[in-house]
Coordinates of C-alpha atoms and ligand atoms in Angstrom, one line a residue:
M1 CA 52.5 67.3 48.3
S2 CA 51.5 68.9 51.1
F3 CA 51.8 66.5 55.3
S4 CA 49.3 67.2 57.2
R5 CA 50.4 67.3 60.8
D6 CA 50.5 64.4 61.7
F7 CA 53.8 63.0 59.1
S8 CA 55.6 65.6 61.9
P9 CA 55.6 63.5 64.2
G10 CA 55.3 65.5 68.0
P11 CA 57.3 65.2 71.5
A12 CA 55.0 62.0 72.7
S13 CA 54.4 60.3 68.7
P14 CA 56.0 57.4 67.7
T15 CA 58.9 58.6 64.9
N16 CA 57.7 56.8 62.6
K17 CA 54.5 56.9 60.2
Y18 CA 53.6 53.3 59.6
D19 CA 53.1 53.2 63.7
R20 CA 51.4 56.9 63.5
I21 CA 49.4 54.8 60.5
R22 CA 48.4 51.8 62.7
R23 CA 48.2 55.2 66.0
Y24 CA 46.0 57.0 64.2
L25 CA 43.8 54.0 62.8
C26 CA 43.8 52.3 66.9
Q27 CA 42.5 56.4 67.9
E28 CA 39.9 55.4 65.2
G29 CA 37.9 53.0 66.7
A30 CA 39.1 50.9 63.3
P31 CA 39.5 46.5 63.4
D32 CA 43.2 45.4 64.3
F33 CA 43.4 43.6 60.1
R34 CA 43.0 47.3 58.5
Y35 CA 46.8 48.3 59.7
R36 CA 47.8 45.3 57.5
Q37 CA 46.0 45.7 55.2
V38 CA 47.7 48.5 54.6
V39 CA 51.2 47.7 54.7
Q40 CA 50.4 44.4 52.1
A41 CA 48.4 47.1 49.7
I42 CA 52.1 48.5 50.1
F43 CA 54.0 46.4 50.1
R44 CA 52.4 43.4 48.6
D45 CA 50.4 44.9 45.4
R46 CA 53.0 48.4 46.0
I47 CA 50.1 50.9 45.6
G48 CA 51.4 54.2 46.8
R49 CA 48.8 56.3 47.5
F50 CA 45.9 55.4 50.1
S51 CA 43.0 56.5 46.8
Q52 CA 44.1 54.0 45.8
M53 CA 44.2 50.8 48.1
V54 CA 40.4 49.3 47.6
A55 CA 40.5 47.7 50.0
L56 CA 40.3 50.4 52.5
P57 CA 37.1 51.2 51.9
R58 CA 36.1 55.2 50.2
S59 CA 35.7 57.0 53.8
L60 CA 38.5 55.6 55.2
R61 CA 41.3 55.5 52.2
E62 CA 39.6 60.0 51.8
D63 CA 40.0 59.7 55.7
L64 CA 43.8 58.5 55.5
A65 CA 44.6 61.1 52.7
G66 CA 43.6 63.3 54.0
R67 CA 45.2 62.4 57.5
F68 CA 48.6 61.7 56.0
S69 CA 48.7 63.1 52.6
D70 CA 47.7 61.6 49.7
D71 CA 51.1 59.8 48.8
V72 CA 52.5 57.4 51.4
S73 CA 56.1 58.4 49.5
G74 CA 56.9 61.6 51.6
L75 CA 59.4 62.0 49.0
S76 CA 59.3 63.0 44.6
R77 CA 61.1 61.9 41.9
V78 CA 63.4 65.1 40.9
A79 CA 65.1 63.8 38.1
S80 CA 66.3 60.5 38.1
R81 CA 69.2 58.9 34.9
H82 CA 69.8 55.5 33.5
S83 CA 72.8 53.5 32.2
E84 CA 72.0 49.7 31.6
Q85 CA 73.8 48.7 35.2
A86 CA 73.1 51.7 37.2
E87 CA 69.9 54.7 38.1
K88 CA 70.4 57.0 40.1
V89 CA 67.1 59.3 41.4
L90 CA 67.3 62.8 43.0
Y91 CA 65.4 63.0 45.5
G92 CA 63.2 66.2 47.3
L93 CA 62.7 65.7 50.3
P94 CA 59.9 67.0 52.1
D95 CA 61.4 70.6 53.0
G96 CA 62.9 70.9 48.9
K97 CA 66.5 69.6 50.4
R98 CA 67.8 67.1 48.3
V99 CA 69.0 63.6 48.2
E100 CA 70.7 61.2 45.6
A101 CA 70.1 57.1 45.3
V102 CA 71.5 54.7 43.1
A103 CA 69.8 51.8 42.4
L104 CA 72.7 49.0 40.9
N105 CA 71.0 45.8 38.8
F106 CA 74.1 42.3 39.1
Q107 CA 74.2 40.5 36.2
A108 CA 72.9 37.6 38.5
G109 CA 69.6 39.6 39.1
W110 CA 70.5 41.1 41.6
E111 CA 69.8 44.7 42.2
S112 CA 71.0 46.5 45.2
F113 CA 70.4 50.6 46.1
C114 CA 73.0 52.7 47.8
I115 CA 70.6 55.3 49.6
S116 CA 71.3 59.1 51.8
S117 CA 71.8 59.6 54.8
Q118 CA 72.1 63.1 55.1
S119 CA 71.2 65.8 52.6
G120 CA 75.0 67.6 51.7
C121 CA 77.6 65.9 54.6
G122 CA 79.3 68.0 57.2
F123 CA 82.6 66.1 56.9
G124 CA 84.7 67.1 53.5
C125 CA 86.2 64.6 52.6
S126 CA 89.4 66.0 50.0
F127 CA 87.8 63.2 47.5
C128 CA 83.6 63.6 47.8
A129 CA 81.1 65.5 46.1
T130 CA 78.9 65.3 48.5
G131 CA 81.5 66.8 51.3
R132 CA 81.5 70.5 49.0
L133 CA 78.6 70.8 49.6
G134 CA 78.3 71.3 53.4
L135 CA 75.7 69.5 56.3
L136 CA 72.1 70.6 54.7
R137 CA 70.9 68.3 57.6
N138 CA 69.2 64.5 58.8
M139 CA 67.4 62.7 56.9
N140 CA 64.7 61.3 59.6
A141 CA 64.4 57.7 60.0
D142 CA 60.5 57.3 57.2
E143 CA 62.4 59.7 54.9
I144 CA 66.3 57.6 54.3
T145 CA 63.6 54.7 53.9
D146 CA 60.9 56.4 51.2
Q147 CA 64.7 55.9 48.4
L148 CA 63.5 52.2 49.5
L149 CA 59.3 52.3 48.9
D150 CA 59.7 54.5 46.1
F151 CA 62.2 51.5 44.5
H152 CA 60.1 49.7 45.3
L153 CA 57.2 51.7 44.3
H154 CA 58.4 51.1 41.1
G155 CA 59.0 48.0 40.6
R156 CA 62.0 47.1 41.6
T157 CA 62.7 44.1 43.9
I158 CA 64.9 45.1 47.5
D159 CA 67.3 42.7 47.4
S160 CA 70.4 44.7 49.5
V161 CA 71.2 48.5 50.9
S162 CA 74.4 50.5 51.5
F163 CA 74.1 53.7 52.9
M164 CA 77.2 55.4 50.9
G165 CA 74.3 57.9 49.2
M166 CA 74.9 61.2 50.5
G167 CA 75.9 61.5 54.4
E168 CA 78.2 60.0 57.5
A169 CA 75.4 57.3 58.8
L170 CA 76.7 57.3 61.6
S171 CA 76.6 60.9 62.2
N172 CA 73.1 60.3 62.0
L173 CA 71.5 58.3 64.9
H174 CA 67.9 58.2 62.6
T175 CA 70.2 56.2 61.0
F176 CA 69.2 53.6 63.4
E177 CA 65.7 53.2 63.4
A178 CA 65.9 53.2 59.9
I179 CA 68.3 50.4 59.6
R180 CA 65.2 49.0 62.0
L181 CA 62.0 49.7 59.8
M182 CA 64.4 48.3 56.8
M183 CA 64.0 44.7 59.0
R184 CA 60.2 44.8 60.3
P185 CA 58.1 41.7 58.5
D186 CA 55.3 44.1 57.9
L187 CA 57.9 46.5 55.9
F188 CA 60.5 46.0 54.4
A189 CA 61.5 42.9 55.7
L190 CA 65.6 42.4 54.1
S191 CA 67.3 40.5 56.2
P192 CA 70.3 42.4 58.4
R193 CA 73.1 40.8 56.9
R194 CA 71.8 42.2 54.0
I195 CA 72.0 45.5 55.5
T196 CA 75.9 47.5 55.2
V197 CA 76.9 50.5 56.6
S198 CA 79.8 52.5 55.5
T199 CA 81.1 54.5 57.6
I200 CA 84.5 57.4 58.0
G201 CA 85.0 56.6 60.9
I202 CA 82.6 57.0 63.9
V203 CA 84.4 55.1 66.5
P204 CA 81.6 55.5 68.8
Q205 CA 78.7 54.3 66.5
M206 CA 80.7 52.0 65.0
E207 CA 80.8 50.7 68.5
R208 CA 76.8 50.7 69.1
L209 CA 75.9 48.9 66.1
A210 CA 78.0 45.9 66.6
R211 CA 76.2 46.3 70.5
E212 CA 72.3 47.0 68.9
L213 CA 72.6 45.4 65.3
P214 CA 75.8 42.7 65.6
Q215 CA 74.0 41.3 62.0
V216 CA 74.2 44.2 59.8
N217 CA 77.4 44.7 58.3
L218 CA 80.0 47.0 58.7
T219 CA 83.0 48.9 55.4
L220 CA 85.2 51.3 57.6
S221 CA 86.3 53.4 54.4
L222 CA 90.1 54.3 55.9
H223 CA 91.2 55.7 52.2
S224 CA 95.4 56.3 53.7
P225 CA 97.9 53.9 56.5
F226 CA 99.1 57.2 57.4
D227 CA 97.5 59.7 59.6
E228 CA 99.2 62.8 58.2
Q229 CA 97.6 61.7 54.5
R230 CA 94.8 60.8 56.2
T231 CA 93.7 63.8 58.3
A232 CA 94.2 65.4 55.0
M233 CA 92.2 63.7 52.5
M234 CA 89.3 62.6 55.8
P235 CA 89.4 65.8 58.5
I236 CA 87.8 63.1 60.6
N237 CA 90.8 61.5 61.5
R238 CA 92.5 64.3 62.9
K239 CA 89.7 63.0 66.1
Y240 CA 89.6 59.4 65.1
P241 CA 92.8 58.1 64.6
I242 CA 94.2 55.4 62.5
A243 CA 95.4 53.6 65.6
E244 CA 91.7 53.8 67.5
L245 CA 89.7 53.3 64.3
M246 CA 91.7 49.8 64.6
Q247 CA 90.6 49.1 68.2
G248 CA 86.6 50.2 66.9
L249 CA 86.8 47.8 63.9
D250 CA 88.6 44.8 66.1
H251 CA 86.2 45.4 68.4
H252 CA 83.6 45.4 65.8
V253 CA 84.8 42.3 64.4
R254 CA 85.3 40.7 68.4
T255 CA 81.5 41.8 69.2
T256 CA 79.7 40.6 65.7
G257 CA 81.5 37.8 65.4
R258 CA 81.6 38.6 61.8
K259 CA 83.9 40.3 58.9
A260 CA 83.9 43.6 58.2
Y261 CA 85.1 45.1 55.4
V262 CA 87.2 47.9 54.7
A263 CA 87.1 50.2 51.2
Y264 CA 89.9 51.5 50.1
V265 CA 89.6 54.6 47.5
L266 CA 93.1 54.2 45.1
I267 CA 93.8 57.7 43.9
A268 CA 96.1 57.7 40.6
G269 CA 100.0 59.0 42.8
V270 CA 98.4 60.0 45.9
N271 CA 97.9 56.4 47.8
D272 CA 97.7 54.0 45.4
T273 CA 101.8 53.5 45.9
D274 CA 103.6 49.8 47.0
E275 CA 104.6 52.2 50.5
H276 CA 100.9 52.8 50.7
A277 CA 99.9 48.7 50.1
R278 CA 102.6 47.3 53.2
A279 CA 101.3 49.9 55.6
L280 CA 97.9 49.1 55.0
A281 CA 98.4 45.1 54.6
H282 CA 100.7 46.5 57.9
L283 CA 97.3 47.3 59.7
M284 CA 94.7 44.5 58.5
T285 CA 96.9 41.7 59.8
A286 CA 97.5 43.7 62.9
R287 CA 94.1 42.8 64.0
F288 CA 92.0 40.9 65.8
R289 CA 92.6 36.4 64.7
Q290 CA 95.8 38.0 62.2
G291 CA 92.7 40.3 60.1
R292 CA 91.2 37.0 58.9
L293 CA 87.3 38.2 59.3
L294 CA 88.9 40.9 57.5
H295 CA 88.2 42.0 54.1
V296 CA 89.7 45.4 51.9
S297 CA 87.6 46.5 49.3
L298 CA 89.2 49.1 46.3
I299 CA 87.0 50.8 44.8
R300 CA 88.9 53.3 41.7
F301 CA 88.3 56.7 42.5
N302 CA 86.2 57.7 39.6
E303 CA 87.1 61.7 38.8
V304 CA 84.2 64.5 40.2
A305 CA 83.6 67.9 39.4
A306 CA 84.4 69.4 42.7
A307 CA 87.9 67.6 44.1
P308 CA 91.6 68.1 43.7
A309 CA 93.0 68.1 40.5
A310 CA 95.9 66.5 41.1
F311 CA 93.3 63.4 41.6
A312 CA 93.2 60.6 39.3
R313 CA 91.4 57.3 38.2
I314 CA 94.5 55.2 38.8
D315 CA 93.8 52.5 35.8
T316 CA 92.6 48.4 36.1
S317 CA 96.4 47.5 35.5
G318 CA 97.2 49.4 38.7
A319 CA 94.5 48.6 41.0
R320 CA 95.3 44.8 39.8
R321 CA 98.8 45.4 41.8
F322 CA 97.9 46.8 44.9
A323 CA 95.3 44.3 45.8
D324 CA 98.0 41.7 44.5
L325 CA 100.1 43.3 47.3
L326 CA 98.0 42.7 49.5
R327 CA 97.1 38.9 49.1
Q328 CA 101.1 38.7 49.6
H329 CA 100.7 40.1 51.9
G330 CA 98.5 38.0 53.8
V331 CA 95.2 40.1 53.1
R332 CA 91.8 39.5 51.9
A333 CA 91.3 42.2 48.8
T334 CA 88.9 42.8 45.8
I335 CA 88.7 45.7 43.3
R336 CA 84.9 46.4 43.6
A337 CA 82.8 46.7 40.5
S338 CA 82.7 50.3 40.1
F339 CA 79.5 51.3 36.7
G340 CA 77.4 54.0 37.0
N341 CA 80.0 56.1 35.7
D342 CA 78.5 57.0 33.0
I343 CA 75.4 58.5 35.4
D344 CA 77.5 59.6 37.5
A345 CA 76.5 57.0 39.4
A346 CA 79.4 55.6 41.4
C347 CA 79.4 56.1 45.2
G348 CA 81.6 59.3 46.2
Q349 CA 80.0 61.0 42.5
L350 CA 76.5 61.2 44.0
F351 CA 75.6 65.5 43.8
A352 CA 78.8 66.2 41.6
N353 CA 77.9 68.6 40.1
Y354 CA 74.9 69.8 42.5
Q355 CA 74.1 73.5 42.8
P356 CA 72.3 74.6 46.1
G357 CA 69.7 75.9 45.7
T358 CA 69.2 74.7 42.5
S359 CA 66.3 70.9 41.6
G360 CA 69.9 69.6 40.9
R361 CA 71.2 68.8 37.3
P362 CA 69.0 67.3 34.6
P363 CA 68.7 63.9 33.7
Ligands
SF4_401 S1 82.9 60.7 52.0 FE1 81.1 60.6 53.4 S2 81.8 61.9 55.3 FE2 83.0 62.2 53.8 S3 81.9 64.7 52.5 FE3 82.0 62.4 51.6 S4 80.0 61.7 52.0 FE4 80.7 63.1 53.7

C-alpha cells in the first residue's frame, strides 16, 4: 500500500484521517453530505476501498483514492491464527513495523477485541513477551483504530475493546485521541463503558484518563502486593511504587464514581501464596470505600517462550484457592476466562515467537 502525503498530518492538519478526508472534501467544494456518504460506506456498508464506494461519483472516488490511497485502513494483514473462540492477527504498519490484535468471541455472541497501542514495549515486564522486543514505536490514533476498522471490514461487530495487546496504552498519548475516535457517533460509535484501558500504572496519565474520559474502564496491572517483588517483575514500580499506585486508584474511583479493575497474573510459586493473597486483600480493602468499587481479575499465567523458566502456569485449583482467600477477606475477585492459548492469543503472549525484522510467525 502506498500512502500519499495527506495520510501524514502536517502541523496544521487534523491528526486523524477521517477529519483529513472531511477537510479535503470541504476544500474541494464537495457538498456536506459527501463526507457522510464516505463514513456510511465504511461503517455501515463495510466498504474498505474508496474505488468501491459506488454512492460517490467516479471522479471523487478516484480523487480520494489518489489522495489518500485506495485502502481506507493503513494496516495490512501479515498473518492470522484462528481457534474456536479467538482470532489473532499480525498487522503490518505502513513503515513495516508489526503489531498484533486479538478478537475474542464469547458464547453469548459478544465480540471483544484486544488491541495494541505500541509496536513492542519499553517497560520490560519480566513475564511479558512484548517487553522482550523493546519499544519500536508508538502507534498513532489512526493505526490504533485501524485494528478495529480491519476487523469491522472483515464482518466483525465491535462490541467491546481493551488495550491489552502490545504496549502500555497510557505511555502513548495518541491513545486518548484513538479512544475519542472510537466513541465518535459517525465512526465506531462505541460507548466509553465498552472501552477498557489497561495500564501498569502511569499515575499521571491514570489521572488524566479519569478527568477527560471518566466513563472509560480502567484496569491496573498489579501482579504483586510487595514492592520488592513487583519491581523485579515490573521495573516501572521504581517510579510508581505500590503506595502511589493505590493513591492513583483511589483518585480514579473518587473522580469517576465507577468501578476499577485490578489485574493480577497468577504465576505458580511466584505470587500465588496465602501471604500474597492476604497482602493483596489488605491493599484492596484499605482503599476508598473499603475497596467496594474495586474488582480483582485473576489471570492464570500463560507460559511465554521468552519468560524466565521459573515462571509456570498455576493449576485451576490453585487459582480457585487464591480467589477464595481474597473473597474471604471481603475482596471481589474472579478468575478471568483465558481462551486462545492454543494460538498464543491470550493477553501477554502477543509476539511470543515474533522475531524483529521478520514478518513474524506464519499462520
Ligand atoms: S506487560 Fe505491558 S507494559 Fe509490561 S512489557 Fe508487556 S506490554 Fe509492556
